[in-house]
Amino acid sequence: MRAEHLVGRDAELDLATGILRQEGAGAVLLVADPGIGKTALAAEIAARLAGEMVVMRVHGSPALSAVPYGVLAPYLLDLPVEQATSPVAILREFWSQFEKRRGGEGARLLLIVDDAHDLDEGSTQILAELVTAGWARLVATSRPRPGLPAALLQLWYDGLAERLELHPLDHEGVTELAEKTLGGNVMASAADVLHAVSEGNPLLLRCLLDDARADGNLVRRNGVWFLTRALSGSGEGLAEVVRNRVLRTSEAEREAMYVVALSEPVPAAVLDTQVGRDTVRALMDSRLVLSTNGPGSPLKMWHPMYSEALRQIVSPARSLQIRQRMVQHLLAEPPTTEGLLRLVSWALDCGADVDDEQLLQAAFLAAKLLQNPLATAAAGKVRSEALRPRARAVMAMVNFNDGDFRGAVRLLEEDLGYLDADPSGPLGAGLLWAAARAARGDSSADIVADARTAATTLTAGLPASDPMVGLVERHARALELAALAHDGHYAELHGGLERFADALAGDQADVVMNQVFLLAMRCELLTVEGQAVEALEAGREALLLLDEQADDLLYFSDFVLVRYTLAALASGDWGAAETALGRYSASSALGLIVFGGDIQTLKGLSLLRQGRLEQAAELVTPAVEALRVKDPHQLHNLGNALAFYAAAKAGDTSLAERLSGELSARHTGAAAGGAYVEALAELFNLAAQELVTNGSGLDKLRKLPESGQLHQWPGVLLQNLVLRTELGDAQAMESIQETASSMSGAWAAGWLSMAAAHLGGEGRGFVNAGNLLAAAGMPGPAAVAFDKAALSFDAEGKRPEARQAAVLRDVSEASLGDALVHDPSTEADRSVPLTRREQDIVALAVSGLTDRQIAEKLMVSVRTVEGHLYRSYAKLGIRRREDLGAAVRQ
């Protein structure tokens, strides 16, 4: 294992080397599970002390654990055979070998003992005696089970050794190791996946990185690494690690591991009868096999990736033999979700037969967990014509998430599957069909017309009293309502939803699905109308209904979740938005791969509304790259616009220009993500253009409410007005007061207070606004309000109040985690000169250095540089970095 696995191990390294350098006897016992980095840490210790001590290495081995002094054999080649069992003779010969190596220079002996848990008793005693006598320093590595040999543990009990237990890397450590290994930035959602899948195990993480890069799954674009599909356990790097580990076990243990990997989770009693209790106990002692939930509960391999790699080793014929032996035991009790998916996957791998109902159930479960290969394989094996439409819906969902919208449409249109009469899932299929068609560029008019034609075809010849007629009619009507929302016809949608609700009856087979759909549509409508709190409640009700349903409802969760998240962001409930986005990965880290770009885009919007510019840029800029590959919610225009705006506001001209060009090239005029999402994208795009070109965007933002009904809705208009205010349009404040006064939610309330303070012009009003904004989790606008308060108090001659407001401003800025761009509407206070530090930083910024380069040159933090620049902007009366040169020459 390479030294870079030691990310985050500096403290342990310093402690260990300090112990070994101290006077008297010293030993360090490193204990950790396989792959955590104990061998690498021991190697790093040896490398650091190699100039001070003579390093001699001993490797424990299962094969030599029963051979007395077997691991010491490389140092005992000159020992006479008749003395091979004499501890004294062995100790003398070992010391003689050390004397030859140190060459009479008086260097100490450092013993590096790897896998000490596999040492024989005699060798352990020799090593312990060397430490006890003060002749040697010792570094020994061991797994927690079976653990360190008794003689080495005695050193610890006697105070002659320090025991260091190494733990898996945390999220930050995984990210750091991944970025060092790859040599570039790793997208936040990809880092989340790597942390979840590797469980912080450095060895597994390195294998996953190497294998994913080798098979083209881990790709780099514009300096950002991200994943395009699920991590696999079939790569050569991981397979090699597993093969080496398997070779170190007995034949009975290998057989038991194959059984567990193929059929996990396995009831403990079943495994005992199949492979023997002693074998199972040995595997558990080695932590190769773990209990899923305490003693007596089912068993599984210690890591899912390890299981997958083991399954690649077993031949199909051998796998089928094991299955025939195990399947009846496993089916004796109703399988868990994990157990059912493993049984079906196992059957498909080795060619065993599975009935259609079980195949379809597994396909739906796999699709919900985003196990796309299994979902497609299981659905593709369904033979029953009655079940085929639902199987095709599963395959269509997989295609949709993978970006194959044409393939999804083709599957759903076969036999009119998107309007199928089966009450357990057709509306979800219909919404998926409409979303796939919109994503491929079809107009809403064509989608609705085709849905109506299909409904007529499906119900031709049926009497009006037939339940199927009403079912299909409701589904077609729902698609029409969804089309109205997609195109931004919210006035028509309002009346349509009321009529749709009146038509629902409690005895209809599809009533729950229609209720979920109705709530989701109300959530979107209320968000646009500016009633974000009520929208959030409607979305919450929809999610609760979904959670109560069976596992066979596809697409509904995504349909509701994106609307709920947008409502949370409109209401200023940042925690609710974070929780909602967390649902994508709650059941599987794969959600962070499929929806990673969408998740980071919506989180970026949240951070921008909070005023956290730098954090937003760190999320949305890489999100643009991921959205090129996977974009189920069609948020690419929004993500690109947010990244463009963040780059422009931060003064990163080159990045802003690149994103502007890409946005222009990709934008086709179609509302790919729906009218509301595309309206937000347009607003941020225009605001960014204003920042870059100084004049081309602000006027267009002012005129947008006159251009169409959509931009007059409060939920869209307020974002327009906020952006105009941040661009320096002081006149927008009066419109904010008028618009936000009729809206609900903390975001609107915060800006309402800011507008009232601005129009009042008094310091106290700005303090009140700042307090409200800070309490609402909007530290960026809060800092602006407190800064205005400080200036107002100062102009009023209220120096103590001005100082207090400045303190509050600094507190808000400190909570941002990044720089706050100066509010351009604040007038310059030329009576306050730049400090010496501010002059230095401004001069370096004018010379073209970035904030990070300035920080490195002056040996300060980036945040310190940003803070000084912000105050300089205020004093110079400018609003962006590009204006510094002209300002300092005045």
Short mmCIF file of C-alpha atoms in Angstrom, two decimals, residues 59-418:
data_model
loop_
_atom_site.label_atom_id
_atom_site.label_comp_id
_atom_site.label_asym_id
_atom_site.label_seq_id
_atom_site.Cartn_x
_atom_site.Cartn_y
_atom_site.Cartn_z
CA HIS A 59 6.26 -10.82 8.34
CA GLY A 60 3.67 -12.95 10.09
CA SER A 61 2.16 -15.69 7.99
CA PRO A 62 -0.72 -18.14 8.53
CA ALA A 63 1.34 -20.83 6.81
CA LEU A 64 4.21 -20.39 9.30
CA SER A 65 2.13 -19.77 12.40
CA ALA A 66 2.52 -23.43 13.43
CA VAL A 67 6.27 -23.51 12.70
CA PRO A 68 8.39 -22.49 15.71
CA TYR A 69 10.55 -19.50 14.81
CA GLY A 70 9.49 -19.91 11.19
CA VAL A 71 9.13 -16.17 10.48
CA LEU A 72 12.66 -15.55 11.78
CA ALA A 73 14.20 -18.04 9.32
CA PRO A 74 15.62 -15.32 6.96
CA TYR A 75 17.83 -14.16 9.86
CA LEU A 76 18.83 -17.67 11.04
CA LEU A 77 20.47 -19.07 7.92
CA ASP A 78 23.86 -19.50 9.68
CA LEU A 79 22.39 -21.19 12.75
CA PRO A 80 23.42 -24.87 13.15
CA VAL A 81 20.54 -27.29 12.81
CA GLU A 82 21.05 -28.73 16.27
CA GLN A 83 20.49 -25.26 17.78
CA ALA A 84 17.33 -24.48 15.76
CA THR A 85 15.07 -25.02 18.78
CA SER A 86 17.18 -23.18 21.35
CA PRO A 87 15.72 -19.73 22.21
CA VAL A 88 19.09 -18.54 23.49
CA ALA A 89 20.91 -19.62 20.32
CA ILE A 90 18.22 -18.07 18.15
CA LEU A 91 18.36 -14.80 20.07
CA ARG A 92 22.17 -14.74 19.78
CA GLU A 93 22.09 -15.42 16.03
CA PHE A 94 19.39 -12.82 15.42
CA TRP A 95 21.44 -10.23 17.31
CA SER A 96 24.50 -11.21 15.31
CA GLN A 97 22.62 -10.44 12.09
CA PHE A 98 21.71 -7.02 13.48
CA GLU A 99 25.34 -6.28 14.40
CA LYS A 100 26.39 -7.02 10.83
CA ARG A 101 23.76 -4.63 9.47
CA ARG A 102 24.58 -1.67 11.72
CA GLY A 103 28.27 -1.88 10.91
CA GLY A 104 29.53 -0.93 14.37
CA GLU A 105 28.10 2.61 14.22
CA GLY A 106 26.00 2.22 17.36
CA ALA A 107 22.60 2.54 15.67
CA ARG A 108 19.56 1.14 17.42
CA LEU A 109 17.52 -1.77 16.11
CA LEU A 110 13.99 -1.09 14.84
CA LEU A 111 11.86 -4.18 14.27
CA ILE A 112 8.94 -3.82 11.88
CA VAL A 113 6.58 -6.76 12.39
CA ASP A 114 3.66 -7.03 9.97
CA ASP A 115 0.61 -9.23 10.71
CA ALA A 116 1.77 -9.98 14.25
CA HIS A 117 -1.47 -11.90 14.85
CA ASP A 118 0.01 -14.67 12.65
CA LEU A 119 3.27 -15.04 14.60
CA ASP A 120 4.15 -18.32 16.26
CA GLU A 121 4.63 -18.26 20.02
CA GLY A 122 8.40 -18.77 19.94
CA SER A 123 9.05 -15.89 17.54
CA THR A 124 6.79 -13.64 19.59
CA GLN A 125 8.76 -14.41 22.74
CA ILE A 126 12.07 -13.59 21.04
CA LEU A 127 10.76 -10.24 19.79
CA ALA A 128 9.24 -9.36 23.16
CA GLU A 129 12.51 -10.17 24.95
CA LEU A 130 14.44 -7.86 22.61
CA VAL A 131 12.11 -5.00 23.55
CA THR A 132 12.02 -5.82 27.28
CA ALA A 133 15.81 -5.89 27.46
CA GLY A 134 15.97 -2.50 25.74
CA TRP A 135 17.90 -3.93 22.78
CA ALA A 136 15.32 -3.01 20.15
CA ARG A 137 12.41 -0.79 19.30
CA LEU A 138 9.35 -2.48 17.83
CA VAL A 139 6.47 -1.57 15.52
CA ALA A 140 3.93 -4.39 15.22
CA THR A 141 0.73 -4.42 13.17
CA SER A 142 -2.27 -6.60 13.93
CA ARG A 143 -5.95 -7.04 13.23
CA PRO A 144 -8.35 -6.58 16.16
CA ARG A 145 -9.31 -10.24 15.87
CA PRO A 146 -7.67 -12.62 16.63
CA GLY A 147 -5.56 -9.77 17.98
CA LEU A 148 -2.02 -9.31 19.22
CA PRO A 149 -0.10 -12.31 20.64
CA ALA A 150 0.01 -12.53 24.42
CA ALA A 151 3.72 -11.69 24.68
CA LEU A 152 3.26 -8.40 22.78
CA LEU A 153 0.15 -7.54 24.76
CA GLN A 154 2.22 -8.06 27.91
CA LEU A 155 4.51 -5.24 26.75
CA TRP A 156 1.48 -2.98 26.70
CA TYR A 157 0.34 -4.14 30.15
CA ASP A 158 3.86 -3.51 31.48
CA GLY A 159 3.95 0.03 30.11
CA LEU A 160 6.64 -0.81 27.55
CA ALA A 161 4.40 -0.30 24.51
CA GLU A 162 1.76 2.09 23.23
CA ARG A 163 -1.29 0.64 21.50
CA LEU A 164 -2.65 2.77 18.62
CA GLU A 165 -5.97 1.79 17.11
CA LEU A 166 -6.43 3.11 13.58
CA HIS A 167 -9.89 3.93 12.31
CA PRO A 168 -11.38 4.33 8.82
CA LEU A 169 -10.94 7.67 7.08
CA ASP A 170 -13.66 10.23 7.63
CA HIS A 171 -15.34 12.02 4.73
CA GLU A 172 -12.66 14.70 4.59
CA GLY A 173 -9.91 12.08 4.62
CA VAL A 174 -11.53 10.12 1.79
CA THR A 175 -11.88 13.28 -0.29
CA GLU A 176 -8.27 14.26 0.35
CA LEU A 177 -6.95 10.81 -0.51
CA ALA A 178 -9.08 10.63 -3.67
CA GLU A 179 -7.91 14.06 -4.84
CA LYS A 180 -4.27 13.23 -4.14
CA THR A 181 -4.58 9.92 -5.97
CA LEU A 182 -6.38 11.43 -8.96
CA GLY A 183 -4.47 14.70 -9.03
CA GLY A 184 -7.51 16.96 -9.21
CA ASN A 185 -10.77 18.05 -7.61
CA VAL A 186 -13.42 15.41 -6.95
CA MET A 187 -17.07 16.39 -7.26
CA ALA A 188 -18.74 16.59 -3.84
CA SER A 189 -21.40 13.98 -4.62
CA ALA A 190 -18.73 11.62 -6.03
CA ALA A 191 -16.73 12.03 -2.81
CA ASP A 192 -19.88 11.15 -0.88
CA VAL A 193 -20.21 7.97 -2.94
CA LEU A 194 -16.58 7.01 -2.47
CA HIS A 195 -16.85 7.53 1.28
CA ALA A 196 -20.07 5.51 1.52
CA VAL A 197 -18.90 2.62 -0.66
CA SER A 198 -15.35 2.35 0.68
CA GLU A 199 -16.54 2.92 4.27
CA GLY A 200 -13.34 4.90 4.75
CA ASN A 201 -11.09 1.89 4.07
CA PRO A 202 -8.01 3.30 2.27
CA LEU A 203 -7.10 0.05 0.54
CA LEU A 204 -10.60 -0.43 -0.85
CA LEU A 205 -10.77 3.23 -1.80
CA ARG A 206 -7.55 2.99 -3.79
CA CYS A 207 -8.78 -0.14 -5.57
CA LEU A 208 -12.11 1.50 -6.38
CA LEU A 209 -10.39 4.60 -7.75
CA ASP A 210 -7.99 2.61 -9.91
CA ASP A 211 -10.67 0.24 -11.22
CA ALA A 212 -13.21 3.01 -11.87
CA ARG A 213 -10.64 5.04 -13.76
CA ALA A 214 -9.55 1.99 -15.76
CA ASP A 215 -13.08 1.09 -16.90
CA GLY A 216 -13.98 4.69 -17.81
CA ASN A 217 -16.47 5.16 -14.99
CA LEU A 218 -14.42 7.83 -13.22
CA VAL A 219 -13.91 10.66 -15.70
CA ARG A 220 -12.39 14.13 -15.60
CA ARG A 221 -13.83 17.16 -17.36
CA ASN A 222 -12.67 20.74 -16.95
CA GLY A 223 -10.59 19.72 -13.96
CA VAL A 224 -13.41 17.90 -12.12
CA TRP A 225 -13.52 14.14 -11.46
CA PHE A 226 -16.96 12.53 -11.23
CA LEU A 227 -18.62 9.12 -11.54
CA THR A 228 -20.87 8.17 -14.44
CA ARG A 229 -22.32 4.94 -13.03
CA ALA A 230 -22.23 2.64 -10.01
CA LEU A 231 -18.88 1.51 -8.66
CA SER A 232 -18.17 -2.12 -9.49
CA GLY A 233 -16.50 -4.84 -7.49
CA SER A 234 -15.37 -6.63 -10.65
CA GLY A 235 -12.25 -4.55 -11.31
CA GLU A 236 -8.84 -6.18 -11.49
CA GLY A 237 -7.38 -4.15 -8.63
CA LEU A 238 -10.01 -5.24 -6.12
CA ALA A 239 -10.01 -8.79 -7.51
CA GLU A 240 -6.27 -9.03 -6.86
CA VAL A 241 -6.68 -7.89 -3.26
CA VAL A 242 -9.47 -10.40 -2.71
CA ARG A 243 -7.51 -13.26 -4.32
CA ASN A 244 -4.54 -12.55 -2.08
CA ARG A 245 -6.79 -12.53 0.96
CA VAL A 246 -8.55 -15.74 -0.06
CA LEU A 247 -5.24 -17.56 -0.56
CA ARG A 248 -4.39 -16.85 3.08
CA THR A 249 -7.37 -18.87 4.35
CA SER A 250 -8.04 -22.59 4.61
CA GLU A 251 -10.03 -24.50 2.00
CA ALA A 252 -13.02 -24.76 4.37
CA GLU A 253 -12.92 -21.00 5.02
CA ARG A 254 -12.76 -20.25 1.29
CA GLU A 255 -15.79 -22.44 0.67
CA ALA A 256 -17.68 -20.70 3.47
CA MET A 257 -16.83 -17.26 2.04
CA TYR A 258 -18.14 -18.31 -1.37
CA VAL A 259 -21.40 -19.44 0.22
CA VAL A 260 -21.80 -16.21 2.16
CA ALA A 261 -20.91 -13.94 -0.77
CA LEU A 262 -23.32 -15.72 -3.11
CA SER A 263 -26.29 -15.99 -0.76
CA GLU A 264 -25.93 -13.18 1.83
CA PRO A 265 -27.52 -12.41 4.17
CA VAL A 266 -27.36 -16.02 5.37
CA PRO A 267 -29.09 -17.17 8.56
CA ALA A 268 -26.37 -18.10 11.04
CA ALA A 269 -27.92 -21.48 11.80
CA VAL A 270 -28.07 -22.36 8.10
CA LEU A 271 -24.44 -21.44 7.58
CA ASP A 272 -23.40 -23.48 10.62
CA THR A 273 -25.03 -26.59 9.15
CA GLN A 274 -23.59 -26.00 5.68
CA VAL A 275 -19.94 -25.19 6.45
CA GLY A 276 -19.48 -25.93 10.16
CA ARG A 277 -19.65 -23.74 13.22
CA ASP A 278 -15.88 -23.70 13.76
CA THR A 279 -15.28 -22.41 10.26
CA VAL A 280 -17.89 -19.69 10.69
CA ARG A 281 -16.38 -18.67 14.01
CA ALA A 282 -12.90 -18.49 12.45
CA LEU A 283 -14.18 -16.18 9.70
CA MET A 284 -15.93 -13.98 12.23
CA ASP A 285 -12.78 -13.85 14.38
CA SER A 286 -10.88 -12.67 11.30
CA ARG A 287 -13.68 -10.15 10.62
CA LEU A 288 -14.16 -11.55 7.14
CA VAL A 289 -17.77 -12.37 7.97
CA LEU A 290 -19.97 -10.14 10.11
CA SER A 291 -23.34 -10.41 11.81
CA THR A 292 -25.92 -8.07 10.28
CA ASN A 293 -27.64 -7.22 13.55
CA GLY A 294 -26.08 -8.82 16.59
CA PRO A 295 -25.56 -12.46 17.70
CA GLY A 296 -27.71 -15.01 15.94
CA SER A 297 -28.73 -12.66 13.12
CA PRO A 298 -27.94 -13.35 9.44
CA LEU A 299 -24.34 -13.14 8.31
CA LYS A 300 -22.69 -11.40 5.39
CA MET A 301 -19.22 -10.58 4.13
CA TRP A 302 -17.46 -7.70 5.85
CA HIS A 303 -17.87 -5.40 2.83
CA PRO A 304 -20.26 -5.39 -0.17
CA MET A 305 -17.45 -4.74 -2.66
CA TYR A 306 -15.58 -7.73 -1.24
CA SER A 307 -18.67 -9.86 -1.78
CA GLU A 308 -18.99 -8.71 -5.37
CA ALA A 309 -15.36 -9.47 -6.08
CA LEU A 310 -15.71 -12.95 -4.56
CA ARG A 311 -18.72 -13.66 -6.75
CA GLN A 312 -16.59 -12.87 -9.80
CA ILE A 313 -14.13 -15.56 -8.74
CA VAL A 314 -16.69 -18.38 -8.47
CA SER A 315 -17.47 -20.15 -11.75
CA PRO A 316 -21.14 -20.32 -12.91
CA ALA A 317 -21.16 -24.12 -12.51
CA ARG A 318 -19.86 -23.91 -8.94
CA SER A 319 -22.27 -21.09 -8.19
CA LEU A 320 -25.21 -23.19 -9.40
CA GLN A 321 -24.15 -26.10 -7.18
CA ILE A 322 -24.05 -23.86 -4.12
CA ARG A 323 -27.42 -22.35 -5.04
CA GLN A 324 -29.07 -25.76 -5.33
CA ARG A 325 -27.75 -26.59 -1.89
CA MET A 326 -28.79 -23.31 -0.28
CA VAL A 327 -31.97 -22.11 -1.98
CA GLN A 328 -34.47 -24.10 0.07
CA HIS A 329 -32.95 -22.89 3.31
CA LEU A 330 -33.03 -19.30 2.13
CA LEU A 331 -36.67 -19.50 1.00
CA ALA A 332 -37.81 -21.02 4.29
CA GLU A 333 -38.56 -17.49 5.54
CA PRO A 334 -39.79 -14.44 3.60
CA PRO A 335 -36.64 -12.79 2.26
CA THR A 336 -35.66 -9.23 3.07
CA THR A 337 -35.29 -6.72 0.25
CA GLU A 338 -31.56 -7.37 0.18
CA GLY A 339 -32.12 -11.11 0.30
CA LEU A 340 -34.67 -11.08 -2.54
CA LEU A 341 -32.41 -9.03 -4.80
CA ARG A 342 -29.46 -11.33 -4.08
CA LEU A 343 -31.55 -14.47 -4.79
CA VAL A 344 -32.79 -13.14 -8.12
CA SER A 345 -29.40 -11.76 -9.13
CA TRP A 346 -27.78 -15.06 -8.22
CA ALA A 347 -30.33 -16.98 -10.27
CA LEU A 348 -29.77 -14.76 -13.30
CA ASP A 349 -26.00 -15.11 -13.01
CA CYS A 350 -26.03 -18.91 -12.98
CA GLY A 351 -29.02 -19.48 -15.28
CA ALA A 352 -31.51 -20.75 -12.66
CA ASP A 353 -35.23 -20.25 -13.24
CA VAL A 354 -37.22 -17.51 -11.43
CA ASP A 355 -40.98 -16.99 -11.66
CA ASP A 356 -42.27 -13.82 -13.31
CA GLU A 357 -43.82 -12.29 -10.20
CA GLN A 358 -40.55 -12.54 -8.31
CA LEU A 359 -38.62 -11.19 -11.29
CA LEU A 360 -40.92 -8.19 -11.54
CA GLN A 361 -40.79 -7.54 -7.79
CA ALA A 362 -37.01 -7.65 -7.86
CA ALA A 363 -36.93 -5.41 -10.94
CA PHE A 364 -39.01 -2.72 -9.20
CA LEU A 365 -36.95 -2.91 -6.02
CA ALA A 366 -33.69 -2.75 -7.97
CA ALA A 367 -34.93 0.25 -9.99
CA LYS A 368 -35.89 2.13 -6.81
CA LEU A 369 -32.44 1.39 -5.37
CA LEU A 370 -30.88 2.40 -8.70
CA GLN A 371 -29.32 -1.02 -9.20
CA ASN A 372 -29.88 -0.55 -12.90
CA PRO A 373 -28.14 -3.64 -14.35
CA LEU A 374 -30.18 -5.93 -12.09
CA ALA A 375 -33.40 -4.00 -12.76
CA THR A 376 -32.93 -4.30 -16.51
CA ALA A 377 -31.88 -7.96 -16.39
CA ALA A 378 -34.79 -9.01 -14.16
CA ALA A 379 -37.39 -7.02 -16.10
CA GLY A 380 -36.06 -8.36 -19.38
CA LYS A 381 -36.63 -11.96 -18.24
CA VAL A 382 -40.35 -11.45 -17.49
CA ARG A 383 -42.29 -13.70 -19.88
CA SER A 384 -45.93 -13.08 -18.94
CA GLU A 385 -47.72 -10.82 -21.45
CA ALA A 386 -49.88 -9.48 -18.62
CA LEU A 387 -46.81 -8.36 -16.69
CA ARG A 388 -44.72 -7.17 -19.63
CA PRO A 389 -46.06 -3.57 -19.63
CA ARG A 390 -44.89 -3.07 -16.06
CA ALA A 391 -41.57 -4.74 -16.83
CA ARG A 392 -41.10 -2.34 -19.73
CA ALA A 393 -41.88 0.55 -17.38
CA VAL A 394 -38.98 -0.56 -15.18
CA MET A 395 -36.62 -0.69 -18.15
CA ALA A 396 -37.88 2.72 -19.28
CA MET A 397 -37.12 4.18 -15.85
CA VAL A 398 -33.56 2.87 -16.10
CA ASN A 399 -33.18 4.36 -19.58
CA PHE A 400 -34.57 7.69 -18.40
CA ASN A 401 -32.14 7.95 -15.50
CA ASP A 402 -29.29 7.02 -17.85
CA GLY A 403 -30.28 9.80 -20.24
CA ASP A 404 -31.65 7.52 -22.98
CA PHE A 405 -34.94 9.38 -23.35
CA ARG A 406 -35.75 7.97 -26.76
CA GLY A 407 -35.31 4.44 -25.45
CA ALA A 408 -37.60 5.22 -22.52
CA VAL A 409 -40.30 6.58 -24.81
CA ARG A 410 -40.05 3.59 -27.12
CA LEU A 411 -40.52 1.14 -24.26
CA LEU A 412 -43.46 3.03 -22.76
CA GLU A 413 -45.28 3.47 -26.04
CA GLU A 414 -45.24 -0.24 -26.79
CA ASP A 415 -48.84 -1.45 -26.34
CA LEU A 416 -49.65 2.04 -24.93
CA GLY A 417 -47.92 1.06 -21.70
CA TYR A 418 -47.92 4.59 -20.35
#
